Short mmCIF file of C-alpha atoms in Angstrom, two decimals:
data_model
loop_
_atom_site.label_atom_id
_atom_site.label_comp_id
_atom_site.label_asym_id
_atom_site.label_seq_id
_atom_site.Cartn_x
_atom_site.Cartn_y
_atom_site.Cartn_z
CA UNK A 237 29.25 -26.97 -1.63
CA UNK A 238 28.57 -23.64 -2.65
CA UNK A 239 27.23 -24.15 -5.82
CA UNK A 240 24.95 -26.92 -4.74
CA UNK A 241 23.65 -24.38 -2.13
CA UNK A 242 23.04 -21.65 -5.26
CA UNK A 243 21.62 -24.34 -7.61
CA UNK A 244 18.93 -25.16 -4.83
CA UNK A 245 17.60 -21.98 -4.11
CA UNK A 246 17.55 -21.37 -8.16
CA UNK A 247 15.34 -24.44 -8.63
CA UNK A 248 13.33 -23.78 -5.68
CA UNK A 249 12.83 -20.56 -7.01
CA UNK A 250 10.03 -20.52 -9.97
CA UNK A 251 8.35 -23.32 -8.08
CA UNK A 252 7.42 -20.83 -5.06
CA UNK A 253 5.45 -18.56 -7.77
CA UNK A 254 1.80 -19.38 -8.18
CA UNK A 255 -0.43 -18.16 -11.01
CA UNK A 256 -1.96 -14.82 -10.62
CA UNK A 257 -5.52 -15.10 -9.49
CA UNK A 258 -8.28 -13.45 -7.71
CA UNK A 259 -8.03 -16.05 -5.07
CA UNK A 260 -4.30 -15.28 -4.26
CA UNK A 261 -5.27 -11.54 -4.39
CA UNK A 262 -7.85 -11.43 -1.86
CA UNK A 263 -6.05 -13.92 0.52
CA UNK A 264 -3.16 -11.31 0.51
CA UNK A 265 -2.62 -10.24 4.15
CA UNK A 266 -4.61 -7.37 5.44
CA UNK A 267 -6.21 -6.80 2.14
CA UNK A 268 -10.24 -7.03 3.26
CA UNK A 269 -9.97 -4.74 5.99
CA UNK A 270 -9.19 -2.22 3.69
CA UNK A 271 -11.77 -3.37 0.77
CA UNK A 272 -14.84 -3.81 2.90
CA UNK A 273 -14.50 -0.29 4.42
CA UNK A 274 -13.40 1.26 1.14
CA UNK A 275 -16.23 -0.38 -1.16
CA UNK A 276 -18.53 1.53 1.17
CA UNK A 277 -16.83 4.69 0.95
CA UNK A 278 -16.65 4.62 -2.77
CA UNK A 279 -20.59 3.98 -3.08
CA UNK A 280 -21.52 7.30 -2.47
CA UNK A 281 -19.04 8.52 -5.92
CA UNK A 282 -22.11 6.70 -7.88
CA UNK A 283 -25.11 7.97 -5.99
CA UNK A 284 -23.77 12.10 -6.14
CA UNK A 285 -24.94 12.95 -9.71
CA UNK A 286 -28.39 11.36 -10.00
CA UNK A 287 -29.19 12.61 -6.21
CA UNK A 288 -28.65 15.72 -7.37
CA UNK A 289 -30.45 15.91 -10.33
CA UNK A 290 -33.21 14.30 -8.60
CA UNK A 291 -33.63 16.56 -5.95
CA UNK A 292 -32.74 19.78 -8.08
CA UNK A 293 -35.26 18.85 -10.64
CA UNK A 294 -38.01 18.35 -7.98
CA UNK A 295 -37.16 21.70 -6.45
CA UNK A 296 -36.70 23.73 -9.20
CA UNK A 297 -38.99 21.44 -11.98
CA UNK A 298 -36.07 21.97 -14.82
CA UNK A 299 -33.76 19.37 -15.76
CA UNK A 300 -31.63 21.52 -17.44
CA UNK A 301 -30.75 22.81 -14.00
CA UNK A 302 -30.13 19.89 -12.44
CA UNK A 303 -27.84 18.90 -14.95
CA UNK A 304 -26.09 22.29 -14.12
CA UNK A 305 -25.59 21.69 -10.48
CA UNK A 306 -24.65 18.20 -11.39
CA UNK A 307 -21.97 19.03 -14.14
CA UNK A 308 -20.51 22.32 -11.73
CA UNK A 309 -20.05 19.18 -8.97
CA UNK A 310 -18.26 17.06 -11.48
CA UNK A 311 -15.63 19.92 -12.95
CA UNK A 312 -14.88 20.70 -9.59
CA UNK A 313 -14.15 17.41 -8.85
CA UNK A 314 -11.95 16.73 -11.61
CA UNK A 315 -9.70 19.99 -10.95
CA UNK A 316 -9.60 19.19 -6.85
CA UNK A 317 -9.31 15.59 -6.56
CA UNK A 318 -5.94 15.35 -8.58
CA UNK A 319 -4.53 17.95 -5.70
CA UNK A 320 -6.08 16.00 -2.69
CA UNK A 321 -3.82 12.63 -4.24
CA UNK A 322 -0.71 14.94 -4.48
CA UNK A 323 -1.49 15.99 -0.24
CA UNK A 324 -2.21 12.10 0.79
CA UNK A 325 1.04 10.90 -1.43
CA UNK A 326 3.14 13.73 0.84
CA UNK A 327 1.33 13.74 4.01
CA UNK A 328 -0.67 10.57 4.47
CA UNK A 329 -4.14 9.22 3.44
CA UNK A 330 -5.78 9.56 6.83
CA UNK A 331 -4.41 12.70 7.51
CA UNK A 332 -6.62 14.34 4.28
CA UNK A 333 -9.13 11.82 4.11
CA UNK A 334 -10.58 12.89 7.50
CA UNK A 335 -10.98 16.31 7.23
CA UNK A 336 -12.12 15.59 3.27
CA UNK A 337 -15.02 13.24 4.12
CA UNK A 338 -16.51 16.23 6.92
CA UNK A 339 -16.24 18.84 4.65
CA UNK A 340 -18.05 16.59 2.18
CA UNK A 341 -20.46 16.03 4.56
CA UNK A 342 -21.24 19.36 5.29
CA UNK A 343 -21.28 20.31 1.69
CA UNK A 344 -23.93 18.16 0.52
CA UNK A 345 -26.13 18.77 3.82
CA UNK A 346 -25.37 22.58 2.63
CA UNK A 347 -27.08 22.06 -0.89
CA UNK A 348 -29.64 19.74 0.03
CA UNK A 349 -30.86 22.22 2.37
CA UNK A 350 -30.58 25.05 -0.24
CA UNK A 351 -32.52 23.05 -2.77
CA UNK A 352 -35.27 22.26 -0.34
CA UNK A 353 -35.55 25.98 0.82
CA UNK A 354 -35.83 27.33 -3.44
CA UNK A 355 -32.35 28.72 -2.88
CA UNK A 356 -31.73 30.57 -6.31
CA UNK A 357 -29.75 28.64 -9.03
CA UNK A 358 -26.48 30.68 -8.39
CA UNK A 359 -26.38 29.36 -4.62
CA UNK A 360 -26.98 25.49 -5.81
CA UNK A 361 -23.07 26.11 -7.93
CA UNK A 362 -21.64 27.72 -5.03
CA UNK A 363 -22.52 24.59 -2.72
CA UNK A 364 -21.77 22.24 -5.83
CA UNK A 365 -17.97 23.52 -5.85
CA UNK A 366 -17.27 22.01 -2.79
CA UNK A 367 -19.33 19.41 -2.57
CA UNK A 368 -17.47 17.87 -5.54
CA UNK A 369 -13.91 19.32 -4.62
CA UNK A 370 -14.30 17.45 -1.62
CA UNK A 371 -15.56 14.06 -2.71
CA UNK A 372 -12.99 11.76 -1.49
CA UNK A 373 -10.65 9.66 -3.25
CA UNK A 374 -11.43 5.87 -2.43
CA UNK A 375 -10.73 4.17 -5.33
CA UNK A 376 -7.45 5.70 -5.49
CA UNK A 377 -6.66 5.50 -2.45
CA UNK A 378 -7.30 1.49 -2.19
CA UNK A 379 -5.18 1.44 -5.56
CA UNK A 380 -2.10 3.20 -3.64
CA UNK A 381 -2.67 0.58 -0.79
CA UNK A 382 -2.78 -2.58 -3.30
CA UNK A 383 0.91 -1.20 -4.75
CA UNK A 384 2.07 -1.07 -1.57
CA UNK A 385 0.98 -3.96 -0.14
CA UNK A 386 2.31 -6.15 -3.26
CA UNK A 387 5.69 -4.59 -2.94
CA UNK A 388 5.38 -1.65 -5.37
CA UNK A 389 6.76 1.25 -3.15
CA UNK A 390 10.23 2.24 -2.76
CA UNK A 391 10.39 1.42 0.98
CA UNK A 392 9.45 -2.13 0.91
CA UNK A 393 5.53 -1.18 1.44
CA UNK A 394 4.21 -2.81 4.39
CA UNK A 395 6.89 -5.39 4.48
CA UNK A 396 9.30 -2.29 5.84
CA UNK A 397 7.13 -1.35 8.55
CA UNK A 398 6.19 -4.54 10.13
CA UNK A 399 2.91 -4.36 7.96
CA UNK A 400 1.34 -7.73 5.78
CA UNK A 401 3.44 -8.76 3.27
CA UNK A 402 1.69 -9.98 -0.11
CA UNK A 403 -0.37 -12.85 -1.30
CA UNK A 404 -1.16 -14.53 1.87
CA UNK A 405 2.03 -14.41 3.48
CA UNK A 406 3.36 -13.75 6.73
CA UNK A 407 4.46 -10.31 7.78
CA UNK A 408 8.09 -9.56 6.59
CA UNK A 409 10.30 -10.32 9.14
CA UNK A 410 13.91 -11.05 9.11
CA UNK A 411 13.66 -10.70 4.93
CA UNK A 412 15.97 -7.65 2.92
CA UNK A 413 13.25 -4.93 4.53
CA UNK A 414 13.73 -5.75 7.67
CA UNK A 415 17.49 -6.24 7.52
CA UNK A 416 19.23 -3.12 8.72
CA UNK A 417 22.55 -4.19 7.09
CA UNK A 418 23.14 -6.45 3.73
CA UNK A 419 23.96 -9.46 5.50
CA UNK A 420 23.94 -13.28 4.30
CA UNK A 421 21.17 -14.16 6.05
CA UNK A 422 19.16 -11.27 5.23
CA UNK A 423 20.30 -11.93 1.20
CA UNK A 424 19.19 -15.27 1.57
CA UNK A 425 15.89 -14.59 3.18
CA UNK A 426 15.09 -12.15 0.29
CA UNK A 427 15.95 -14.61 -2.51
CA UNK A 428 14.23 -17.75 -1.00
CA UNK A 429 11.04 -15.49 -0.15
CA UNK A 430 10.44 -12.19 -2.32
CA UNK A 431 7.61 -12.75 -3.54
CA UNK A 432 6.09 -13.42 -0.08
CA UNK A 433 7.88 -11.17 1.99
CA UNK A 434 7.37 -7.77 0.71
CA UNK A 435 6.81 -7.72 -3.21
CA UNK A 436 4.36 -9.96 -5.06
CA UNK A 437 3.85 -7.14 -8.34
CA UNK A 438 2.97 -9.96 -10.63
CA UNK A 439 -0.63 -9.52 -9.03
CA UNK A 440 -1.12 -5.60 -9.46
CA UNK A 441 -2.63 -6.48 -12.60
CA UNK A 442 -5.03 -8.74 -11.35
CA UNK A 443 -5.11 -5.81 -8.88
CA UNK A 444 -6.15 -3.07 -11.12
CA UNK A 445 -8.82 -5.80 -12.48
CA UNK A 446 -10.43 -6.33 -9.39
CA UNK A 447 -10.60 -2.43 -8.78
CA UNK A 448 -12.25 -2.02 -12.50
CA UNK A 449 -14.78 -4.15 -11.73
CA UNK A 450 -15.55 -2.73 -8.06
CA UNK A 451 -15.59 0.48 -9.46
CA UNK A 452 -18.03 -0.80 -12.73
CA UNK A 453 -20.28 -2.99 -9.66
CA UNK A 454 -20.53 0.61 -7.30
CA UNK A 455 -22.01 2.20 -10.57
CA UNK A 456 -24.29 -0.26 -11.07
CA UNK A 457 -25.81 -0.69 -7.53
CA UNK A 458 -25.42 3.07 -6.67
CA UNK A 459 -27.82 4.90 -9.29
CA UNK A 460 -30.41 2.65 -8.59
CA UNK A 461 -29.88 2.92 -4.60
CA UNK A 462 -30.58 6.67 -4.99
CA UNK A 463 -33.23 6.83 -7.07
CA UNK A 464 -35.28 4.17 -5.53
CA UNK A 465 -34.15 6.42 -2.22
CA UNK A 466 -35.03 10.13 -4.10
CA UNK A 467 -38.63 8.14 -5.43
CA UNK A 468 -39.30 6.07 -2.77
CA UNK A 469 -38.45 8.03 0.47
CA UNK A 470 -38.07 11.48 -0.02
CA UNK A 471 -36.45 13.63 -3.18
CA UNK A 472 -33.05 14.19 -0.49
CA UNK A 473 -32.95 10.77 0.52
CA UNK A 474 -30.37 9.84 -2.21
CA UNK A 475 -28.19 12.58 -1.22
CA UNK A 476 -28.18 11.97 2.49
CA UNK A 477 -27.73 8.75 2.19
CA UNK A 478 -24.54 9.44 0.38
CA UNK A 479 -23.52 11.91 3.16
CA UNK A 480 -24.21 9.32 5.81
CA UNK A 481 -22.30 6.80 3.68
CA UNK A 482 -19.37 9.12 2.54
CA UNK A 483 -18.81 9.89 6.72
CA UNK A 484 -18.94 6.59 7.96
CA UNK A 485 -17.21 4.89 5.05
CA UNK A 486 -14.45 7.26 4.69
CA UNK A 487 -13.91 7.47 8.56
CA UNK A 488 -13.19 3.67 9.03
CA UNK A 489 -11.85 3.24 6.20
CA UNK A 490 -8.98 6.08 7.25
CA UNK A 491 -8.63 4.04 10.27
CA UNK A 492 -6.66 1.07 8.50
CA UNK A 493 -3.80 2.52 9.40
CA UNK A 494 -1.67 -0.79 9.17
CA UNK A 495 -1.97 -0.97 5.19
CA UNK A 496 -1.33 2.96 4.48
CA UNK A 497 1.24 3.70 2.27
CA UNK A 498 4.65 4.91 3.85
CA UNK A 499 4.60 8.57 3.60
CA UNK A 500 8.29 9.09 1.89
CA UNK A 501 9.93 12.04 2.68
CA UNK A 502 12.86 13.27 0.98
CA UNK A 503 16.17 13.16 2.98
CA UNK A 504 14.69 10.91 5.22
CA UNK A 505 16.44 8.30 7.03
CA UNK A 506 18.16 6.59 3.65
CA UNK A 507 17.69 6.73 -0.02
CA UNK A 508 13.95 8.28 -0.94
CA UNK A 509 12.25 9.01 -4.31
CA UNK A 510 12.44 12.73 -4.86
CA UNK A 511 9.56 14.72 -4.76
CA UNK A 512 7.79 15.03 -8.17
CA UNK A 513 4.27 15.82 -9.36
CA UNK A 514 2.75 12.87 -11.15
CA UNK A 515 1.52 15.37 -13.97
CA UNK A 516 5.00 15.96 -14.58
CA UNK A 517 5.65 12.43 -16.15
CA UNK A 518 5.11 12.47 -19.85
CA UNK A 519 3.24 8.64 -19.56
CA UNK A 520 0.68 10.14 -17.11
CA UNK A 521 -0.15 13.13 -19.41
CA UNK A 522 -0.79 10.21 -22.11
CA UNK A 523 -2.83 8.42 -20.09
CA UNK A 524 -5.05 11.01 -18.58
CA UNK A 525 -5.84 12.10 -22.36
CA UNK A 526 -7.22 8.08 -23.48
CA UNK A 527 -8.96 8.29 -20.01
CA UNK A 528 -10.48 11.72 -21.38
CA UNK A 529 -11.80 9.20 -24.19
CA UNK A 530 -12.93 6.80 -22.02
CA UNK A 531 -15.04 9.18 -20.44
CA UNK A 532 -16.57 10.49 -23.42
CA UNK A 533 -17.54 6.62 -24.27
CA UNK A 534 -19.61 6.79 -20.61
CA UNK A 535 -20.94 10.23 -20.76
CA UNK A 536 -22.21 9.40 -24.14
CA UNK A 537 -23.83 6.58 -23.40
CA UNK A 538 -25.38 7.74 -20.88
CA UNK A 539 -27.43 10.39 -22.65
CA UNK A 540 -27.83 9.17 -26.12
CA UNK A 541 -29.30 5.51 -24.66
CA UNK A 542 -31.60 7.45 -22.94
CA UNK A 543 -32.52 9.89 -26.20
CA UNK A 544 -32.37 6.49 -28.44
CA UNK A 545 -35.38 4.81 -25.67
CA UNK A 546 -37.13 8.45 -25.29
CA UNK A 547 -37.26 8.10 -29.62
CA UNK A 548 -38.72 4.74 -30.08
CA UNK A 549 -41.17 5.34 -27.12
CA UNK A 550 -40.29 2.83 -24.82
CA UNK A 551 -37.98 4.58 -22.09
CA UNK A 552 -38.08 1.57 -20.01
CA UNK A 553 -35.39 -0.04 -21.52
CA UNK A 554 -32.71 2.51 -20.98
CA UNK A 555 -31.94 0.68 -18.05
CA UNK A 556 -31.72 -2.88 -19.22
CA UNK A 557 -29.52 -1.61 -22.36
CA UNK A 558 -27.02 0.63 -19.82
CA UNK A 559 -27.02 -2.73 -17.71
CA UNK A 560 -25.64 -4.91 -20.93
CA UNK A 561 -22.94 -2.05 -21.41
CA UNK A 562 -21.97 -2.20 -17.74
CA UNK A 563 -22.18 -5.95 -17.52
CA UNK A 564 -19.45 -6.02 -20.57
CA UNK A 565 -17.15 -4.06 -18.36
CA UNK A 566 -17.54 -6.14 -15.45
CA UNK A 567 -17.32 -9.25 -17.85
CA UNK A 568 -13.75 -8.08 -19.42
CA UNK A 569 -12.50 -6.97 -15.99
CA UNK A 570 -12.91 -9.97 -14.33
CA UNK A 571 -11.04 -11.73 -17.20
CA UNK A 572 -8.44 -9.89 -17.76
CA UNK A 573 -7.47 -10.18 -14.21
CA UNK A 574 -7.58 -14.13 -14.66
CA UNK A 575 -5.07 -13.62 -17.18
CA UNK A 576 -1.66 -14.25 -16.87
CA UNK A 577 -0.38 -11.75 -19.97
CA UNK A 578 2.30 -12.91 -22.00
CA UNK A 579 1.97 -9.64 -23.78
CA UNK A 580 3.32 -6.32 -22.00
CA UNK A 581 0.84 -3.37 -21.23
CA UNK A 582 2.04 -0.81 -23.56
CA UNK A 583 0.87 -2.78 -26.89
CA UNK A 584 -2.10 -4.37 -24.66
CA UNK A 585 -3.48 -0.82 -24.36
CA UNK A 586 -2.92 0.59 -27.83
CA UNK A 587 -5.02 -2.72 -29.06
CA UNK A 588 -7.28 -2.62 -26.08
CA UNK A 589 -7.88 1.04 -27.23
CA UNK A 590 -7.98 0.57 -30.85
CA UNK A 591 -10.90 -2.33 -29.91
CA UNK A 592 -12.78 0.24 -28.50
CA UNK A 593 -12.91 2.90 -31.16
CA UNK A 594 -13.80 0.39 -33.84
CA UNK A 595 -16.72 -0.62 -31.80
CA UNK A 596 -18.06 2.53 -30.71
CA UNK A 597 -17.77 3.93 -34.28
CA UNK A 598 -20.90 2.24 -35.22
CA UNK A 599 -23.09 3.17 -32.60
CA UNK A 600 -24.53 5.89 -34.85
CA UNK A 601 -25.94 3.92 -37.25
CA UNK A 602 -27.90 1.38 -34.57
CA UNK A 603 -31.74 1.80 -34.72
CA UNK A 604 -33.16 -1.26 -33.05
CA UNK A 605 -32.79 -2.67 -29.36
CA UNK A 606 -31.40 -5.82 -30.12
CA UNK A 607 -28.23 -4.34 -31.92
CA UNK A 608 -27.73 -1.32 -29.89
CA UNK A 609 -27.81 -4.26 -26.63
CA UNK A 610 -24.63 -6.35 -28.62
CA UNK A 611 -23.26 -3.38 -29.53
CA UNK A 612 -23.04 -2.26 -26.08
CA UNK A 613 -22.15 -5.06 -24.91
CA UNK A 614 -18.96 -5.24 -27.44
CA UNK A 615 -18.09 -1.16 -26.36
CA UNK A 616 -18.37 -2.36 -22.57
CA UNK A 617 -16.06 -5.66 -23.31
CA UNK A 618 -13.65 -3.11 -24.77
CA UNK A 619 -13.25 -0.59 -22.11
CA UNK A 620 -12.04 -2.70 -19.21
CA UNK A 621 -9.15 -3.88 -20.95
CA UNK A 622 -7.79 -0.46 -21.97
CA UNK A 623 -8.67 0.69 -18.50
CA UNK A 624 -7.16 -1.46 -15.88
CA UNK A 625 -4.20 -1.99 -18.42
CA UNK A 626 -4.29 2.14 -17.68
CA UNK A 627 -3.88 2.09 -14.18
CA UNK A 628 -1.00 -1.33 -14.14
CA UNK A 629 1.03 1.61 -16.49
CA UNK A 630 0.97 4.17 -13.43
CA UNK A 631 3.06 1.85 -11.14
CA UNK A 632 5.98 1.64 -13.30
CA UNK A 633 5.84 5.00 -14.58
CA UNK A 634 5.37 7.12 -11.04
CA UNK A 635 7.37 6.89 -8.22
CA UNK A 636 5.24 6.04 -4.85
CA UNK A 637 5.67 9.29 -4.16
CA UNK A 638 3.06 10.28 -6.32
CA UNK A 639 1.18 7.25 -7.04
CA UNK A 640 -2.38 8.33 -5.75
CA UNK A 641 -2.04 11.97 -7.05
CA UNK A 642 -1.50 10.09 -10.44
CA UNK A 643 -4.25 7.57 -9.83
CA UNK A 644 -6.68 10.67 -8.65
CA UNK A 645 -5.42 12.46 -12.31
CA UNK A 646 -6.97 9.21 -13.92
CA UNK A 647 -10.18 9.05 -12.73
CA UNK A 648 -10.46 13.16 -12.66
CA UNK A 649 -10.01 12.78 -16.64
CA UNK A 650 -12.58 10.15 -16.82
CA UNK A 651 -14.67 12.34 -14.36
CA UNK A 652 -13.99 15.58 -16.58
CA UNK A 653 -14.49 13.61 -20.31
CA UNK A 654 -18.23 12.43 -18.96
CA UNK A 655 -18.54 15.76 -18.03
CA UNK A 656 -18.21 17.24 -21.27
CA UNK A 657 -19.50 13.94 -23.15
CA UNK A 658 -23.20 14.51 -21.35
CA UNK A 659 -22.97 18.30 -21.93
CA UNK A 660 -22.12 17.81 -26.01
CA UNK A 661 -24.17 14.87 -26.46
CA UNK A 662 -26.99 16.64 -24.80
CA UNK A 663 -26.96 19.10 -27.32
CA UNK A 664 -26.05 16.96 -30.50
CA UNK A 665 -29.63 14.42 -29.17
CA UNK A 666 -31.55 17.67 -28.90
CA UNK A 667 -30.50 19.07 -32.39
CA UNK A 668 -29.89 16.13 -34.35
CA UNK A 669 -31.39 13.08 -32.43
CA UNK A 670 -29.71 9.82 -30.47
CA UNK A 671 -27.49 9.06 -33.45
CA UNK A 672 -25.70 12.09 -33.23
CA UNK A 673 -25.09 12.57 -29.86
CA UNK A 674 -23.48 8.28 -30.33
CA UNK A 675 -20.66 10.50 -32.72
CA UNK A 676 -19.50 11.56 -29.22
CA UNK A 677 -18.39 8.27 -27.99
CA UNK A 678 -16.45 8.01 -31.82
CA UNK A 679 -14.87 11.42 -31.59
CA UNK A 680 -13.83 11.36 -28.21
CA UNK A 681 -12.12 7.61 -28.56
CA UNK A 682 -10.56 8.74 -32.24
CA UNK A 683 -8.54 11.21 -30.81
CA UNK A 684 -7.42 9.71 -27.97
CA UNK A 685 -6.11 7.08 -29.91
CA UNK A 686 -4.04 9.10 -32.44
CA UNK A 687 -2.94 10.32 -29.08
CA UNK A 688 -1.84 7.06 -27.79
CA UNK A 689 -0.17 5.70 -30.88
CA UNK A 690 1.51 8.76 -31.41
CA UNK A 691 2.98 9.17 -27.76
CA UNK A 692 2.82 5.48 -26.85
CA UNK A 693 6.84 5.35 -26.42
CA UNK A 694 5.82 7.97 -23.48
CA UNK A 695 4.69 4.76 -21.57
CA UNK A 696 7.74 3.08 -21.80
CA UNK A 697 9.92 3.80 -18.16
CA UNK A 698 12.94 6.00 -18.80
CA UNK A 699 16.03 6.83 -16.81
CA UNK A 700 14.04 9.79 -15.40
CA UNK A 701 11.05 7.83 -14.43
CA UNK A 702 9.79 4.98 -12.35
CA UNK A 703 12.32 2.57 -13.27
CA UNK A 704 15.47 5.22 -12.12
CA UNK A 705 13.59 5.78 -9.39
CA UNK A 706 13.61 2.45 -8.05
CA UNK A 707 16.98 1.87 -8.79
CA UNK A 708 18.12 4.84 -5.91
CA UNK A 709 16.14 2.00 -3.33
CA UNK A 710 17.01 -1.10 -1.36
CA UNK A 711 14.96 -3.26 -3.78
CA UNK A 712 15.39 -4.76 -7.64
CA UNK A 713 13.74 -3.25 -10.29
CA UNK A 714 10.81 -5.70 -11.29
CA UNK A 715 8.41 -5.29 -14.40
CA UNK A 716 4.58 -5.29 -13.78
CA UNK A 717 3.52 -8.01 -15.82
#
């Protein structure tokens, strides 16, 4: 009787596991009231650097300082944001996100102010410093929330605390979370319902897809909101409109309470993950250095499309050839979170990576429209794969504990590698023309790689990492993909 009982449950089992999708992800419970609110919060990320430059440059009638200002914001954004993840991993996304989106605020109505009153250069940095140490940490943030609403933190994620469980299903109630003690019917609720009460991390992939291609749609739509704002309306338009944004956004969007990550606190009521920095895990120091590369492919883009249109006298199209590169990361994003991988992430991103090196290594020797617009295209296809592969690596190599510090170290080291990509490319267009400053896209993604295939076994979980880690809680060990 007993084994007919087992054999049930094990037959019932793989039939109660749909196909990843984008469908299943966004009818996971709770899920849009923390995408609408953080999609608007995360718009203003895209409108900060070309609102400043637009108003510095009117105010001061040098681009060269405006690119200042705008690089100074961008460093200081790098180095601060991966300490603002470490405080909301220990102390709670609302509880830094609030006071982060009014000092923001006040920031940027500091330097748009300064600008408009010919403040001298050296007052522009100072406001620039925290105006980008305190540009807050969306995308992230709604990353942490997505692992924790599929199940990918070590209490149970909102399935412990009464919160929606994943891919469309009910709250957890009554299921191995819930259960105070390990008893038959709380075993039994677990097996016959996992992946709907409390753990669904077959979708974080899909997940990290649907992030990539927010994130690649906000940079898109935000530019062009702030200039037509900074041309249209007023040279500060841009920028208050991302202040106005950046308040309102980031204040509702701390509000979701419901689909916060548990804060975990060592010594807490039952077995907790230790207290670790996420820079401390070998796998996140690889990944923050092919993110580095990853930024230099943006960064040089940027500048050296824009040097390559200024050269052939038709500056028009630097928009419409920027457009092709973005649309080929939205393209591979969406389809790679369609994709149910048969291949794990590790390998994925050394040949995702390796893609995009080979294509950006001919950028160099484009000189016509046409070819640099398929070109781009190919470099854009290429960069989605390596980086929402990227992000799926953090949740099985960092404990919960320090999932949005590691996320923040991500996107501080794409941040930091446009940075320096614009600054080097700059120079190498001004010296040497648009093909050389396209060798900064090739450099940058070379060495990352050697990098990557030299440190790849880095990504793999060790007893010391994510997979240990998970072992000291209530719930199974379970591989992304």
């Amino acid at each position: 009787m007993s084994h007919n009982t087992v054999d049930t449950t094990e037959d019932a089992a793989p039939a109660a596991t749909p196909r990843p999708g984008y469908g299943r992800l966004l009818r996971t419970s709770g899920a849009w009231t923390f995408l609408l609110p953080g999609f608007a919060a995360r718009q203003p990320f895209a409108m900060l650097t070309i609102g400043i430059v637009l108003l510095v440059q009117h105010t001061t009638g040098s681009y060269g300082s405006a690119g200042a200002v705008a690089a100074v914001t961008g460093v200081s954004m790098a180095l601060f944001a991966p300490q603002g993840g470490k405080l909301a991993d220990r102390f709670g996304q609302r509880t830094v996100l609030v006071p982060g989106v009014l000092l923001h605020t006040a920031s940027v109505t500091a330097l748009i102010v300064l600008a408009l009153t010919d403040a001298p250069l050296w007052a522009l940095f100072l406001a620039a410093v925290p105006t980008g140490a305190s540009v807050p940490q969306i995308g992230p943030m709604v990353r942490s929330r997505w692992a924790a609403v599929l199940g990918g933190s070590p209490s149970g994620g909102p399935a412990a605390s009464g919160g929606p469980a994943a891919s469309g299903g009910p709250a957890a109630s009554g299921g191995p979370a819930d259960s105070p003690s390990g008893s038959s019917s709380g075993s039994s609720a677990g097996s016959s319902s996992g992946s709907r009460s409390g753990s669904d991390t077959s979708l974080l992939p899909t997940a990290a897809a649907f992030e990539s291609v927010t994130d690649e749609f906000t940079f898109v739509i935000g530019p062009v909101l702030a200039t037509a704002l900074c041309t249209g309306v007023h040279p500060a338009a841009g920028l208050i409109a991302e202040a106005v944004l950046t308040l309102v956004g980031g204040l509702l969007f701390a509000a979701q309470r419901r689909t916060q990550p548990k804060i975990v606190r060592h010594g807490e009521g039952g077995p907790a993950e230790p207290r670790v920095s996420a820079l401390s895990v070998p796998g996140v120091r690889v990944l923050a250095i092919s993110f580095l590369g990853i930024g230099s492919v943006f960064g040089g883009m940027q500048v050296s499309l824009t040097a390559f249109t200024e050269e052939i006298g038709n500056p028009g199209v630097n928009g419409l050839l920027y457009g092709v590169f973005a649309a080929g990361n939205m393209l591979a994003g969406i389809v790679c979170g369609a994709v149910a991988w048969k291949i794990g992430p590790q390998p994925r991103l050394v040949v995702g990576y390796a893609g995009l090196t080979l294509t950006a290594s001919a950028l160099w020797a484009v000189h016509s429209v046409p070819l640099l617009a398929g070109l781009g295209l190919l470099v854009g296809l290429c960069i989605a794969p390596a980086l929402i592969t990227g992000y799926t690596l953090v949740e099985s190599l960092v404990p919960a504990s320090a999932r949005t510090e590691a996320f923040t170290w991500l996107t501080g080291a794409v941040a930091l590698g446009q940075a320096a990509a614009v600054t080097v490319a700059g120079q190498l267009a001004d010296a040497r023309g648009a093909s050389a400053g396209f060798l900064v896209p090739l450099v940058g993604t070379a060495l990352a790689l050697v990098t990557l295939v030299t440190l790849r076994s880095w990504l793999t979980p060790t007893a010391s990492g994510r997979v240990s880690t998970r072992a000291m809680s209530h719930r199974v060990p379970m591989a992304v993909d």
